[in-house]
């Protein structure tokens, strides 16, 4: 976050930003293989608070993913990199429409964004649901090595694999329902706001009882994707920490002096 900005005496522009120490959520997933279900929910609740603040200002992030979520050493999740964010309205109040490229990362793009370039709060809500899915399962829903068009085609025609198909049928139905709703293919079937998503996620978290994790299953291969083609598919592909109160991870040791 930018906390101050201005000009020096000699006319140079400066910004004062929050100093963060920790790791990205992607780093934590890779290091730990997966996050506990409770910790996954806590991280996404922080994410939803950030999205709620952005959406209140009519700003859509458009690239919500683990690599853009930073976990501080005291366990707080911060949403980074608004570099491809989009204001929904011009200064004159007229809606903004997209043309050409689709900024974002294929695995986290909402179906309506892929097909029609439609941007709304629901675009970020879908991506936040994918992040929750990934935190719980310990893997992205689609291979990072897959061709971006294959990933986007699968999102549009098949959607995400269910948590049940990944070996998480033991999770409470309320939590599985939250994940299903936030990653629904139709935007109208998703939560209407980040606040509504967070409300149901908190309720699911209150009744969560951690269970022994079964062997995790791999996400289905994209070669099984439906053969339908997406009309004018854009060339748009760009590609856990402890629960609060638990011991915090140690900072990386400095490299030895040469």
PDB file of C-alpha atoms in Angstrom:
ATOM      1  CA  UNK A   1       0.000   0.000   0.000  1.00  0.00           C
ATOM      2  CA  UNK A   2       1.164   3.531  -0.792  1.00  0.00           C
ATOM      3  CA  UNK A   3       1.053   5.540   2.434  1.00  0.00           C
ATOM      4  CA  UNK A   4       2.505   8.807   1.140  1.00  0.00           C
ATOM      5  CA  UNK A   5       3.711  10.483  -2.054  1.00  0.00           C
ATOM      6  CA  UNK A   6       5.170  13.796  -3.023  1.00  0.00           C
ATOM      7  CA  UNK A   7       8.173  15.618  -4.422  1.00  0.00           C
ATOM      8  CA  UNK A   8      11.621  16.197  -2.991  1.00  0.00           C
ATOM      9  CA  UNK A   9      13.132  19.672  -2.769  1.00  0.00           C
ATOM     10  CA  UNK A  10      14.972  19.081  -6.037  1.00  0.00           C
ATOM     11  CA  UNK A  11      11.739  18.075  -7.799  1.00  0.00           C
ATOM     12  CA  UNK A  12      11.989  14.279  -7.813  1.00  0.00           C
ATOM     13  CA  UNK A  13       8.797  12.280  -7.260  1.00  0.00           C
ATOM     14  CA  UNK A  14       8.709   9.744  -4.431  1.00  0.00           C
ATOM     15  CA  UNK A  15       6.293   7.197  -2.954  1.00  0.00           C
ATOM     16  CA  UNK A  16       6.335   5.733   0.550  1.00  0.00           C
ATOM     17  CA  UNK A  17       5.058   2.166   0.608  1.00  0.00           C
ATOM     18  CA  UNK A  18       4.379  -0.417   3.281  1.00  0.00           C
ATOM     19  CA  UNK A  19       7.396  -2.626   3.933  1.00  0.00           C
ATOM     20  CA  UNK A  20       6.494  -6.307   3.899  1.00  0.00           C
ATOM     21  CA  UNK A  21       8.437  -9.311   5.148  1.00  0.00           C
ATOM     22  CA  UNK A  22       7.303 -12.827   4.368  1.00  0.00           C
ATOM     23  CA  UNK A  23       6.584 -14.990   1.342  1.00  0.00           C
ATOM     24  CA  UNK A  24       4.048 -15.198  -1.442  1.00  0.00           C
ATOM     25  CA  UNK A  25       1.173 -17.619  -1.049  1.00  0.00           C
ATOM     26  CA  UNK A  26       2.537 -19.547  -4.020  1.00  0.00           C
ATOM     27  CA  UNK A  27       5.854 -20.026  -2.199  1.00  0.00           C
ATOM     28  CA  UNK A  28       4.030 -21.349   0.876  1.00  0.00           C
ATOM     29  CA  UNK A  29       1.958 -23.798  -1.160  1.00  0.00           C
ATOM     30  CA  UNK A  30       5.067 -25.084  -2.924  1.00  0.00           C
ATOM     31  CA  UNK A  31       7.058 -25.370   0.323  1.00  0.00           C
ATOM     32  CA  UNK A  32       4.281 -26.921   2.441  1.00  0.00           C
ATOM     33  CA  UNK A  33       2.586 -28.875  -0.399  1.00  0.00           C
ATOM     34  CA  UNK A  34      -0.763 -27.557   0.839  1.00  0.00           C
ATOM     35  CA  UNK A  35      -2.238 -25.377   3.578  1.00  0.00           C
ATOM     36  CA  UNK A  36      -4.534 -26.610   6.296  1.00  0.00           C
ATOM     37  CA  UNK A  37      -8.174 -26.039   5.435  1.00  0.00           C
ATOM     38  CA  UNK A  38      -8.531 -23.551   8.285  1.00  0.00           C
ATOM     39  CA  UNK A  39      -5.448 -21.602   7.178  1.00  0.00           C
ATOM     40  CA  UNK A  40      -6.708 -21.637   3.582  1.00  0.00           C
ATOM     41  CA  UNK A  41      -9.958 -20.016   4.702  1.00  0.00           C
ATOM     42  CA  UNK A  42      -8.115 -17.403   6.781  1.00  0.00           C
ATOM     43  CA  UNK A  43      -5.935 -16.399   3.840  1.00  0.00           C
ATOM     44  CA  UNK A  44      -8.906 -16.086   1.504  1.00  0.00           C
ATOM     45  CA  UNK A  45     -10.833 -14.028   4.078  1.00  0.00           C
ATOM     46  CA  UNK A  46      -7.944 -11.527   4.082  1.00  0.00           C
ATOM     47  CA  UNK A  47      -7.989 -11.603   0.285  1.00  0.00           C
ATOM     48  CA  UNK A  48     -11.727 -10.915   0.221  1.00  0.00           C
ATOM     49  CA  UNK A  49     -11.304  -7.946   2.550  1.00  0.00           C
ATOM     50  CA  UNK A  50      -8.791  -6.461   0.089  1.00  0.00           C
ATOM     51  CA  UNK A  51     -11.077  -7.151  -2.871  1.00  0.00           C
ATOM     52  CA  UNK A  52     -14.012  -5.606  -1.044  1.00  0.00           C
ATOM     53  CA  UNK A  53     -12.032  -2.387  -0.546  1.00  0.00           C
ATOM     54  CA  UNK A  54     -11.005  -2.320  -4.221  1.00  0.00           C
ATOM     55  CA  UNK A  55     -14.508  -3.095  -5.482  1.00  0.00           C
ATOM     56  CA  UNK A  56     -15.961  -0.325  -3.320  1.00  0.00           C
ATOM     57  CA  UNK A  57     -13.830   2.014  -5.449  1.00  0.00           C
ATOM     58  CA  UNK A  58     -15.000   0.269  -8.642  1.00  0.00           C
ATOM     59  CA  UNK A  59     -11.572  -1.253  -9.284  1.00  0.00           C
ATOM     60  CA  UNK A  60     -11.232  -4.846 -10.495  1.00  0.00           C
ATOM     61  CA  UNK A  61      -7.865  -6.511  -9.863  1.00  0.00           C
ATOM     62  CA  UNK A  62      -8.065  -9.005 -12.790  1.00  0.00           C
ATOM     63  CA  UNK A  63      -4.996 -11.025 -11.761  1.00  0.00           C
ATOM     64  CA  UNK A  64      -5.834 -12.582  -8.394  1.00  0.00           C
ATOM     65  CA  UNK A  65      -3.581 -15.622  -7.925  1.00  0.00           C
ATOM     66  CA  UNK A  66      -1.249 -17.083  -5.260  1.00  0.00           C
ATOM     67  CA  UNK A  67       1.798 -15.353  -6.739  1.00  0.00           C
ATOM     68  CA  UNK A  68       0.102 -11.984  -6.136  1.00  0.00           C
ATOM     69  CA  UNK A  69      -0.862 -12.711  -2.527  1.00  0.00           C
ATOM     70  CA  UNK A  70       1.835 -12.003   0.063  1.00  0.00           C
ATOM     71  CA  UNK A  71       1.782 -13.606   3.505  1.00  0.00           C
ATOM     72  CA  UNK A  72       3.604 -11.577   6.139  1.00  0.00           C
ATOM     73  CA  UNK A  73       5.511 -13.296   8.912  1.00  0.00           C
ATOM     74  CA  UNK A  74       2.706 -12.429  11.328  1.00  0.00           C
ATOM     75  CA  UNK A  75       0.274 -14.335   9.113  1.00  0.00           C
ATOM     76  CA  UNK A  76      -1.606 -11.522   7.340  1.00  0.00           C
ATOM     77  CA  UNK A  77      -2.381 -11.914   3.626  1.00  0.00           C
ATOM     78  CA  UNK A  78      -1.848  -8.866   1.398  1.00  0.00           C
ATOM     79  CA  UNK A  79      -3.063  -8.518  -2.187  1.00  0.00           C
ATOM     80  CA  UNK A  80      -0.290  -7.220  -4.460  1.00  0.00           C
ATOM     81  CA  UNK A  81       0.205  -6.090  -8.051  1.00  0.00           C
ATOM     82  CA  UNK A  82      -2.683  -3.964  -9.233  1.00  0.00           C
ATOM     83  CA  UNK A  83      -0.716  -3.409 -12.438  1.00  0.00           C
ATOM     84  CA  UNK A  84      -3.449  -4.870 -14.662  1.00  0.00           C
ATOM     85  CA  UNK A  85      -6.387  -3.694 -12.556  1.00  0.00           C
ATOM     86  CA  UNK A  86      -9.294  -2.030 -14.331  1.00  0.00           C
ATOM     87  CA  UNK A  87     -11.574   0.791 -13.307  1.00  0.00           C
ATOM     88  CA  UNK A  88     -15.153  -0.058 -14.256  1.00  0.00           C
ATOM     89  CA  UNK A  89     -16.051   3.514 -15.187  1.00  0.00           C
ATOM     90  CA  UNK A  90     -14.413   6.476 -16.873  1.00  0.00           C
ATOM     91  CA  UNK A  91     -14.208   9.751 -15.012  1.00  0.00           C
ATOM     92  CA  UNK A  92     -17.414  10.793 -16.825  1.00  0.00           C
ATOM     93  CA  UNK A  93     -19.250   7.795 -15.351  1.00  0.00           C
ATOM     94  CA  UNK A  94     -19.560   5.825 -18.608  1.00  0.00           C
ATOM     95  CA  UNK A  95     -18.821   2.073 -18.457  1.00  0.00           C
ATOM     96  CA  UNK A  96     -15.453   0.891 -19.745  1.00  0.00           C
ATOM     97  CA  UNK A  97     -15.400  -1.944 -22.285  1.00  0.00           C
ATOM     98  CA  UNK A  98     -12.410  -4.117 -23.128  1.00  0.00           C
ATOM     99  CA  UNK A  99     -10.917  -4.660 -26.547  1.00  0.00           C
ATOM    100  CA  UNK A 100      -8.088  -6.930 -27.653  1.00  0.00           C
ATOM    101  CA  UNK A 101      -5.916  -8.636 -25.048  1.00  0.00           C
ATOM    102  CA  UNK A 102      -7.167 -10.125 -21.802  1.00  0.00           C
ATOM    103  CA  UNK A 103      -4.723  -9.300 -19.001  1.00  0.00           C
ATOM    104  CA  UNK A 104      -4.501 -11.963 -16.325  1.00  0.00           C
ATOM    105  CA  UNK A 105      -3.358 -15.543 -15.757  1.00  0.00           C
ATOM    106  CA  UNK A 106      -5.317 -18.243 -17.651  1.00  0.00           C
ATOM    107  CA  UNK A 107      -6.005 -20.619 -14.735  1.00  0.00           C
ATOM    108  CA  UNK A 108      -7.736 -17.870 -12.748  1.00  0.00           C
ATOM    109  CA  UNK A 109      -9.784 -16.194 -15.493  1.00  0.00           C
ATOM    110  CA  UNK A 110     -13.572 -16.305 -15.230  1.00  0.00           C
ATOM    111  CA  UNK A 111     -15.435 -17.919 -18.156  1.00  0.00           C
ATOM    112  CA  UNK A 112     -17.300 -14.738 -19.146  1.00  0.00           C
ATOM    113  CA  UNK A 113     -14.007 -12.836 -19.153  1.00  0.00           C
ATOM    114  CA  UNK A 114     -12.437 -15.401 -21.475  1.00  0.00           C
ATOM    115  CA  UNK A 115     -15.361 -15.563 -23.898  1.00  0.00           C
ATOM    116  CA  UNK A 116     -16.639 -12.001 -23.944  1.00  0.00           C
ATOM    117  CA  UNK A 117     -14.099  -9.828 -22.125  1.00  0.00           C
ATOM    118  CA  UNK A 118     -16.687  -8.934 -19.482  1.00  0.00           C
ATOM    119  CA  UNK A 119     -15.172  -7.481 -16.313  1.00  0.00           C
ATOM    120  CA  UNK A 120     -17.023  -7.168 -13.019  1.00  0.00           C
ATOM    121  CA  UNK A 121     -16.584  -7.875  -9.335  1.00  0.00           C
ATOM    122  CA  UNK A 122     -17.513 -11.467 -10.179  1.00  0.00           C
ATOM    123  CA  UNK A 123     -14.294 -11.748 -12.212  1.00  0.00           C
ATOM    124  CA  UNK A 124     -12.235 -11.373  -9.027  1.00  0.00           C
ATOM    125  CA  UNK A 125     -14.661 -13.470  -6.968  1.00  0.00           C
ATOM    126  CA  UNK A 126     -14.147 -16.402  -9.353  1.00  0.00           C
ATOM    127  CA  UNK A 127     -10.359 -16.040  -9.093  1.00  0.00           C
ATOM    128  CA  UNK A 128     -10.551 -15.901  -5.283  1.00  0.00           C
ATOM    129  CA  UNK A 129     -12.503 -19.161  -5.363  1.00  0.00           C
ATOM    130  CA  UNK A 130      -9.799 -20.758  -7.501  1.00  0.00           C
ATOM    131  CA  UNK A 131      -7.208 -19.575  -4.965  1.00  0.00           C
ATOM    132  CA  UNK A 132      -9.212 -21.224  -2.163  1.00  0.00           C
ATOM    133  CA  UNK A 133      -9.453 -24.450  -4.217  1.00  0.00           C
ATOM    134  CA  UNK A 134      -5.681 -24.382  -4.787  1.00  0.00           C
ATOM    135  CA  UNK A 135      -4.820 -23.704  -1.134  1.00  0.00           C
ATOM    136  CA  UNK A 136      -6.919 -26.674  -0.018  1.00  0.00           C
ATOM    137  CA  UNK A 137      -5.775 -29.149  -2.670  1.00  0.00           C
ATOM    138  CA  UNK A 138      -2.158 -27.998  -2.851  1.00  0.00           C
ATOM    139  CA  UNK A 139      -2.117 -27.766  -6.638  1.00  0.00           C
ATOM    140  CA  UNK A 140      -3.501 -25.498  -9.353  1.00  0.00           C
ATOM    141  CA  UNK A 141      -6.686 -26.786 -11.008  1.00  0.00           C
ATOM    142  CA  UNK A 142      -4.950 -26.795 -14.379  1.00  0.00           C
ATOM    143  CA  UNK A 143      -1.346 -27.606 -15.207  1.00  0.00           C
ATOM    144  CA  UNK A 144       0.905 -24.570 -15.483  1.00  0.00           C
ATOM    145  CA  UNK A 145       2.604 -26.356 -18.397  1.00  0.00           C
ATOM    146  CA  UNK A 146      -0.609 -26.606 -20.404  1.00  0.00           C
ATOM    147  CA  UNK A 147      -1.137 -24.335 -23.381  1.00  0.00           C
ATOM    148  CA  UNK A 148      -3.069 -21.240 -22.275  1.00  0.00           C
ATOM    149  CA  UNK A 149      -5.800 -21.830 -24.862  1.00  0.00           C
ATOM    150  CA  UNK A 150      -6.328 -25.369 -23.553  1.00  0.00           C
ATOM    151  CA  UNK A 151      -6.657 -24.038 -20.013  1.00  0.00           C
ATOM    152  CA  UNK A 152      -9.139 -21.352 -21.024  1.00  0.00           C
ATOM    153  CA  UNK A 153     -11.145 -23.774 -23.162  1.00  0.00           C
ATOM    154  CA  UNK A 154     -11.440 -26.126 -20.181  1.00  0.00           C
ATOM    155  CA  UNK A 155     -12.572 -23.321 -17.864  1.00  0.00           C
ATOM    156  CA  UNK A 156     -15.312 -22.300 -20.277  1.00  0.00           C
ATOM    157  CA  UNK A 157     -16.609 -25.771 -21.161  1.00  0.00           C
ATOM    158  CA  UNK A 158     -15.882 -27.896 -18.096  1.00  0.00           C
ATOM    159  CA  UNK A 159     -15.050 -25.659 -15.157  1.00  0.00           C
ATOM    160  CA  UNK A 160     -12.905 -26.622 -12.202  1.00  0.00           C
ATOM    161  CA  UNK A 161     -12.666 -30.214 -10.958  1.00  0.00           C
ATOM    162  CA  UNK A 162     -14.846 -30.700  -7.899  1.00  0.00           C
ATOM    163  CA  UNK A 163     -13.251 -31.015  -4.476  1.00  0.00           C
ATOM    164  CA  UNK A 164     -14.918 -34.416  -4.228  1.00  0.00           C
ATOM    165  CA  UNK A 165     -13.095 -35.601  -7.351  1.00  0.00           C
ATOM    166  CA  UNK A 166      -9.825 -34.494  -5.737  1.00  0.00           C
ATOM    167  CA  UNK A 167     -10.376 -36.591  -2.591  1.00  0.00           C
ATOM    168  CA  UNK A 168     -11.938 -33.932  -0.369  1.00  0.00           C
ATOM    169  CA  UNK A 169     -15.402 -35.392   0.037  1.00  0.00           C
ATOM    170  CA  UNK A 170     -14.684 -35.413   3.791  1.00  0.00           C
ATOM    171  CA  UNK A 171     -14.876 -31.626   3.961  1.00  0.00           C
ATOM    172  CA  UNK A 172     -18.104 -30.195   5.393  1.00  0.00           C
ATOM    173  CA  UNK A 173     -20.760 -29.769   2.736  1.00  0.00           C
ATOM    174  CA  UNK A 174     -21.099 -26.083   3.644  1.00  0.00           C
ATOM    175  CA  UNK A 175     -17.471 -25.412   2.731  1.00  0.00           C
ATOM    176  CA  UNK A 176     -17.675 -27.469  -0.458  1.00  0.00           C
ATOM    177  CA  UNK A 177     -20.814 -25.522  -1.384  1.00  0.00           C
ATOM    178  CA  UNK A 178     -18.956 -22.235  -0.891  1.00  0.00           C
ATOM    179  CA  UNK A 179     -16.215 -23.369  -3.288  1.00  0.00           C
ATOM    180  CA  UNK A 180     -18.774 -24.590  -5.845  1.00  0.00           C
ATOM    181  CA  UNK A 181     -20.671 -21.323  -5.773  1.00  0.00           C
ATOM    182  CA  UNK A 182     -17.707 -18.987  -6.043  1.00  0.00           C
ATOM    183  CA  UNK A 183     -16.252 -20.961  -8.978  1.00  0.00           C
ATOM    184  CA  UNK A 184     -19.552 -21.441 -10.825  1.00  0.00           C
ATOM    185  CA  UNK A 185     -19.263 -21.066 -14.596  1.00  0.00           C
ATOM    186  CA  UNK A 186     -22.114 -18.545 -14.800  1.00  0.00           C
ATOM    187  CA  UNK A 187     -21.433 -15.217 -13.124  1.00  0.00           C
ATOM    188  CA  UNK A 188     -25.056 -14.988 -11.950  1.00  0.00           C
ATOM    189  CA  UNK A 189     -24.587 -18.223  -9.982  1.00  0.00           C
ATOM    190  CA  UNK A 190     -21.653 -16.822  -7.995  1.00  0.00           C
ATOM    191  CA  UNK A 191     -21.673 -14.640  -4.915  1.00  0.00           C
ATOM    192  CA  UNK A 192     -22.866 -11.110  -5.684  1.00  0.00           C
ATOM    193  CA  UNK A 193     -20.012  -9.553  -3.722  1.00  0.00           C
ATOM    194  CA  UNK A 194     -16.784 -10.282  -1.861  1.00  0.00           C
ATOM    195  CA  UNK A 195     -18.658  -9.560   1.373  1.00  0.00           C
ATOM    196  CA  UNK A 196     -21.264 -12.251   0.653  1.00  0.00           C
ATOM    197  CA  UNK A 197     -18.506 -14.747  -0.167  1.00  0.00           C
ATOM    198  CA  UNK A 198     -16.689 -13.864   3.072  1.00  0.00           C
ATOM    199  CA  UNK A 199     -19.903 -14.203   5.124  1.00  0.00           C
ATOM    200  CA  UNK A 200     -20.510 -17.789   4.008  1.00  0.00           C
ATOM    201  CA  UNK A 201     -16.825 -18.673   4.296  1.00  0.00           C
ATOM    202  CA  UNK A 202     -16.745 -17.472   7.912  1.00  0.00           C
ATOM    203  CA  UNK A 203     -19.784 -19.577   8.712  1.00  0.00           C
ATOM    204  CA  UNK A 204     -18.181 -22.625   7.131  1.00  0.00           C
ATOM    205  CA  UNK A 205     -14.967 -21.948   9.056  1.00  0.00           C
ATOM    206  CA  UNK A 206     -16.798 -21.777  12.389  1.00  0.00           C
ATOM    207  CA  UNK A 207     -18.036 -25.343  11.946  1.00  0.00           C
ATOM    208  CA  UNK A 208     -14.853 -26.747  10.463  1.00  0.00           C
ATOM    209  CA  UNK A 209     -13.286 -29.778  12.110  1.00  0.00           C
ATOM    210  CA  UNK A 210      -9.961 -30.716  10.565  1.00  0.00           C
ATOM    211  CA  UNK A 211      -9.747 -34.347   9.518  1.00  0.00           C
ATOM    212  CA  UNK A 212      -6.810 -36.487   8.429  1.00  0.00           C
ATOM    213  CA  UNK A 213      -6.048 -35.689   4.802  1.00  0.00           C
ATOM    214  CA  UNK A 214      -6.570 -38.536   2.339  1.00  0.00           C
ATOM    215  CA  UNK A 215      -4.136 -39.107  -0.487  1.00  0.00           C
ATOM    216  CA  UNK A 216      -4.507 -36.225  -2.875  1.00  0.00           C
ATOM    217  CA  UNK A 217      -5.534 -36.905  -6.441  1.00  0.00           C
ATOM    218  CA  UNK A 218      -4.203 -35.092  -9.466  1.00  0.00           C
ATOM    219  CA  UNK A 219      -6.387 -32.737 -11.445  1.00  0.00           C
ATOM    220  CA  UNK A 220      -7.768 -34.259 -14.663  1.00  0.00           C
ATOM    221  CA  UNK A 221      -5.613 -33.919 -17.741  1.00  0.00           C
ATOM    222  CA  UNK A 222      -6.514 -31.108 -20.101  1.00  0.00           C
ATOM    223  CA  UNK A 223      -6.344 -33.581 -22.965  1.00  0.00           C
ATOM    224  CA  UNK A 224      -9.790 -34.728 -21.822  1.00  0.00           C
ATOM    225  CA  UNK A 225     -11.184 -31.233 -22.348  1.00  0.00           C
ATOM    226  CA  UNK A 226     -14.335 -30.796 -24.384  1.00  0.00           C
ATOM    227  CA  UNK A 227     -13.538 -30.299 -28.090  1.00  0.00           C
ATOM    228  CA  UNK A 228     -15.757 -27.230 -28.549  1.00  0.00           C
ATOM    229  CA  UNK A 229     -13.892 -24.209 -29.800  1.00  0.00           C
ATOM    230  CA  UNK A 230     -14.200 -20.767 -28.318  1.00  0.00           C
ATOM    231  CA  UNK A 231     -15.018 -18.170 -30.918  1.00  0.00           C
ATOM    232  CA  UNK A 232     -12.263 -15.551 -31.249  1.00  0.00           C
ATOM    233  CA  UNK A 233     -10.376 -16.852 -28.234  1.00  0.00           C
ATOM    234  CA  UNK A 234      -7.948 -14.040 -27.318  1.00  0.00           C
ATOM    235  CA  UNK A 235      -4.212 -14.577 -27.129  1.00  0.00           C
ATOM    236  CA  UNK A 236      -4.293 -13.447 -23.533  1.00  0.00           C
ATOM    237  CA  UNK A 237      -2.212 -15.902 -21.593  1.00  0.00           C
ATOM    238  CA  UNK A 238       0.099 -14.509 -18.923  1.00  0.00           C
ATOM    239  CA  UNK A 239       0.882 -16.350 -16.775  1.00  0.00           C
ATOM    240  CA  UNK A 240       1.006 -21.985   3.530  1.00  0.00           C
ATOM    241  CA  UNK A 241       1.774 -20.271   6.172  1.00  0.00           C
ATOM    242  CA  UNK A 242       0.681 -21.254   9.682  1.00  0.00           C
ATOM    243  CA  UNK A 243      -2.740 -20.488  11.053  1.00  0.00           C
ATOM    244  CA  UNK A 244      -2.783 -17.295  13.084  1.00  0.00           C
ATOM    245  CA  UNK A 245      -1.523 -17.931  16.554  1.00  0.00           C
ATOM    246  CA  UNK A 246       0.666 -20.819  15.417  1.00  0.00           C
ATOM    247  CA  UNK A 247       4.466 -20.504  15.378  1.00  0.00           C
ATOM    248  CA  UNK A 248       5.566 -18.308  12.494  1.00  0.00           C
ATOM    249  CA  UNK A 249       8.066 -19.429   9.846  1.00  0.00           C
ATOM    250  CA  UNK A 250      11.595 -18.224  10.289  1.00  0.00           C
ATOM    251  CA  UNK A 251      12.949 -15.689   7.849  1.00  0.00           C
ATOM    252  CA  UNK A 252      15.289 -17.137   5.218  1.00  0.00           C
ATOM    253  CA  UNK A 253      18.900 -17.237   6.365  1.00  0.00           C
ATOM    254  CA  UNK A 254      21.150 -14.664   4.642  1.00  0.00           C
ATOM    255  CA  UNK A 255      23.499 -15.963   1.992  1.00  0.00           C
ATOM    256  CA  UNK A 256      27.068 -16.494   3.223  1.00  0.00           C
ATOM    257  CA  UNK A 257      29.518 -13.713   2.433  1.00  0.00           C
ATOM    258  CA  UNK A 258      31.783 -14.485  -0.514  1.00  0.00           C
TER     259      UNK A 258
END
